Amino acid sequence: MDYIYSAHCEICKRETLEKINDNAVCSNCGYFTFPTQNEKGDIEISPKVAQKLIERGAMLLDVRDKDEYETTNINSSVLIPLKELIYKIQELSRDTQIITHCHHGVRSHKAARFLNQKGYNAKSMKGGIEAWSLTVDPKVARY
Ligand SMILES: [Zn+2]
């Protein structure tokens, strides 16, 4: 039997999750907490692979908060904090490969899943800006 429970959505932070057929979907932004059947398995890519995709035109989407972005960021990245993503999703193109990144790769993984659920083509950069600094560009400060 389906039932509804209340919890904070990992994407929009609203307290609106509902249980539907063994999954939990947010009635505000539509995020499915657990993988849906048509979700691809592994959406994580390494910073080095991300770098190659960026060179070929992929968009690097930083989903950290504004103060983190101001502390340090990767050149050419676009900032949309995770909790604002649902409200700014129209600014993104479904025709462009999107690579999400955050500090360590947790928020960006949720963001990439959410974008894929909405019909975008998104990957998450494993290890976040920390791993980027360690393996691609040491000029990017760690914090
Ligand atoms: Zn939500």
Short mmCIF file of C-alpha atoms and ligand atoms in Angstrom, two decimals:
data_model
loop_
_atom_site.label_atom_id
_atom_site.label_comp_id
_atom_site.label_asym_id
_atom_site.label_seq_id
_atom_site.Cartn_x
_atom_site.Cartn_y
_atom_site.Cartn_z
CA MET A 1 0.00 0.00 0.00
CA ASP A 2 1.28 3.44 -0.89
CA TYR A 3 1.74 5.89 1.90
CA ILE A 4 3.04 9.39 2.23
CA TYR A 5 5.70 10.52 4.59
CA SER A 6 7.44 13.78 5.15
CA ALA A 7 11.15 14.37 4.71
CA HIS A 8 13.50 17.03 3.42
CA CYS A 9 14.24 16.71 -0.28
CA GLU A 10 17.98 16.42 -1.03
CA ILE A 11 17.62 18.73 -4.03
CA CYS A 12 15.21 21.55 -3.19
CA LYS A 13 15.33 21.16 0.61
CA ARG A 14 11.54 21.38 0.88
CA GLU A 15 9.80 19.00 3.27
CA THR A 16 7.75 17.31 0.59
CA LEU A 17 8.87 13.76 -0.14
CA GLU A 18 6.16 11.23 -0.91
CA LYS A 19 6.46 7.48 -1.11
CA ILE A 20 5.38 6.08 -4.48
CA ASN A 21 5.84 2.41 -5.39
CA ASP A 22 9.01 1.81 -3.38
CA ASN A 23 10.53 5.13 -4.41
CA ALA A 24 10.35 8.54 -2.81
CA VAL A 25 9.55 11.47 -5.03
CA CYS A 26 9.54 15.13 -4.09
CA SER A 27 6.21 16.78 -4.86
CA ASN A 28 7.98 20.13 -5.25
CA CYS A 29 10.85 19.38 -7.66
CA GLY A 30 10.08 15.81 -8.76
CA TYR A 31 13.38 14.32 -7.58
CA PHE A 32 13.38 10.54 -7.16
CA THR A 33 15.51 9.73 -4.12
CA PHE A 34 16.24 6.18 -5.23
CA PRO A 35 17.41 5.21 -8.72
CA THR A 36 14.58 4.75 -11.20
CA GLN A 37 14.56 1.91 -13.72
CA ASN A 38 15.68 4.05 -16.63
CA GLU A 39 18.54 5.69 -14.77
CA LYS A 40 21.97 4.78 -16.01
CA GLY A 41 24.19 2.99 -13.52
CA ASP A 42 27.46 4.79 -13.09
CA ILE A 43 27.33 8.52 -13.71
CA GLU A 44 30.65 9.37 -12.07
CA ILE A 45 33.67 10.35 -14.13
CA SER A 46 37.20 11.19 -13.05
CA PRO A 47 38.51 14.78 -13.15
CA LYS A 48 40.84 13.84 -16.02
CA VAL A 49 37.94 12.53 -18.10
CA ALA A 50 35.95 15.63 -17.13
CA GLN A 51 38.78 17.82 -18.38
CA LYS A 52 38.71 16.09 -21.78
CA LEU A 53 34.94 16.48 -22.05
CA ILE A 54 35.19 20.18 -21.13
CA GLU A 55 37.76 20.63 -23.90
CA ARG A 56 35.18 19.13 -26.28
CA GLY A 57 32.47 21.56 -25.19
CA ALA A 58 30.94 20.08 -22.04
CA MET A 59 29.63 22.52 -19.46
CA LEU A 60 31.08 22.40 -15.97
CA LEU A 61 28.35 23.09 -13.41
CA ASP A 62 29.45 23.97 -9.88
CA VAL A 63 26.66 23.11 -7.40
CA ARG A 64 28.42 24.32 -4.24
CA ASP A 65 27.28 27.37 -2.30
CA LYS A 66 28.27 30.90 -3.29
CA ASP A 67 30.78 31.36 -0.46
CA GLU A 68 32.57 28.15 -1.46
CA TYR A 69 32.69 29.33 -5.07
CA GLU A 70 34.20 32.62 -3.96
CA THR A 71 36.81 30.74 -1.92
CA THR A 72 38.04 28.81 -4.95
CA ASN A 73 36.64 27.71 -8.29
CA ILE A 74 37.53 26.08 -11.58
CA ASN A 75 37.89 28.40 -14.59
CA SER A 76 34.91 28.29 -16.92
CA SER A 77 32.62 26.65 -14.34
CA VAL A 78 29.10 28.00 -13.92
CA LEU A 79 27.70 28.30 -10.41
CA ILE A 80 24.20 27.11 -9.56
CA PRO A 81 24.02 25.99 -5.91
CA LEU A 82 22.22 22.64 -5.53
CA LYS A 83 19.27 24.11 -3.63
CA GLU A 84 18.69 26.63 -6.47
CA LEU A 85 19.00 24.08 -9.27
CA ILE A 86 15.26 23.40 -9.64
CA TYR A 87 14.59 27.12 -10.01
CA LYS A 88 17.37 27.72 -12.58
CA ILE A 89 17.17 24.47 -14.52
CA GLN A 90 15.78 26.30 -17.58
CA GLU A 91 19.14 28.05 -17.94
CA LEU A 92 20.70 24.69 -18.87
CA SER A 93 20.60 23.04 -22.29
CA ARG A 94 19.49 19.46 -22.84
CA ASP A 95 21.77 19.37 -25.89
CA THR A 96 24.96 20.01 -23.93
CA GLN A 97 26.92 17.46 -21.91
CA ILE A 98 26.81 18.74 -18.32
CA ILE A 99 29.41 17.82 -15.72
CA THR A 100 28.43 18.63 -12.16
CA HIS A 101 31.00 19.15 -9.45
CA CYS A 102 31.05 20.15 -5.77
CA HIS A 103 33.61 19.89 -2.97
CA HIS A 104 33.97 16.10 -2.67
CA GLY A 105 31.41 14.66 -5.08
CA VAL A 106 28.34 14.03 -2.91
CA ARG A 107 26.13 16.99 -3.85
CA SER A 108 27.22 16.80 -7.50
CA HIS A 109 26.14 13.14 -7.67
CA LYS A 110 22.63 14.09 -6.51
CA ALA A 111 22.60 17.01 -8.94
CA ALA A 112 23.62 14.80 -11.88
CA ARG A 113 20.96 12.19 -11.01
CA PHE A 114 18.35 14.93 -10.74
CA LEU A 115 19.34 16.43 -14.11
CA ASN A 116 19.26 13.02 -15.80
CA GLN A 117 15.79 12.42 -14.33
CA LYS A 118 14.73 15.70 -15.94
CA GLY A 119 16.04 14.68 -19.37
CA TYR A 120 19.45 16.36 -19.27
CA ASN A 121 22.73 14.65 -20.08
CA ALA A 122 24.74 14.91 -16.87
CA LYS A 123 27.77 13.28 -15.27
CA SER A 124 29.24 13.91 -11.82
CA MET A 125 32.93 14.62 -11.32
CA LYS A 126 34.21 12.10 -8.78
CA GLY A 127 36.02 13.60 -5.79
CA GLY A 128 34.93 17.15 -6.59
CA ILE A 129 37.14 20.22 -6.77
CA GLU A 130 39.46 18.56 -4.25
CA ALA A 131 40.28 15.76 -6.71
CA TRP A 132 40.52 18.28 -9.57
CA SER A 133 43.16 20.19 -7.60
CA LEU A 134 45.10 17.00 -6.83
CA THR A 135 44.99 15.42 -10.30
CA VAL A 136 44.39 18.16 -12.89
CA ASP A 137 45.22 21.67 -11.70
CA PRO A 138 47.16 22.31 -8.47
CA LYS A 139 46.62 26.05 -8.93
CA VAL A 140 43.04 25.51 -7.80
CA ALA A 141 43.18 25.99 -4.03
CA ARG A 142 41.96 23.27 -1.65
CA TYR A 143 39.92 24.04 1.44
ZN ZN B 1 12.58 18.55 -4.05
#
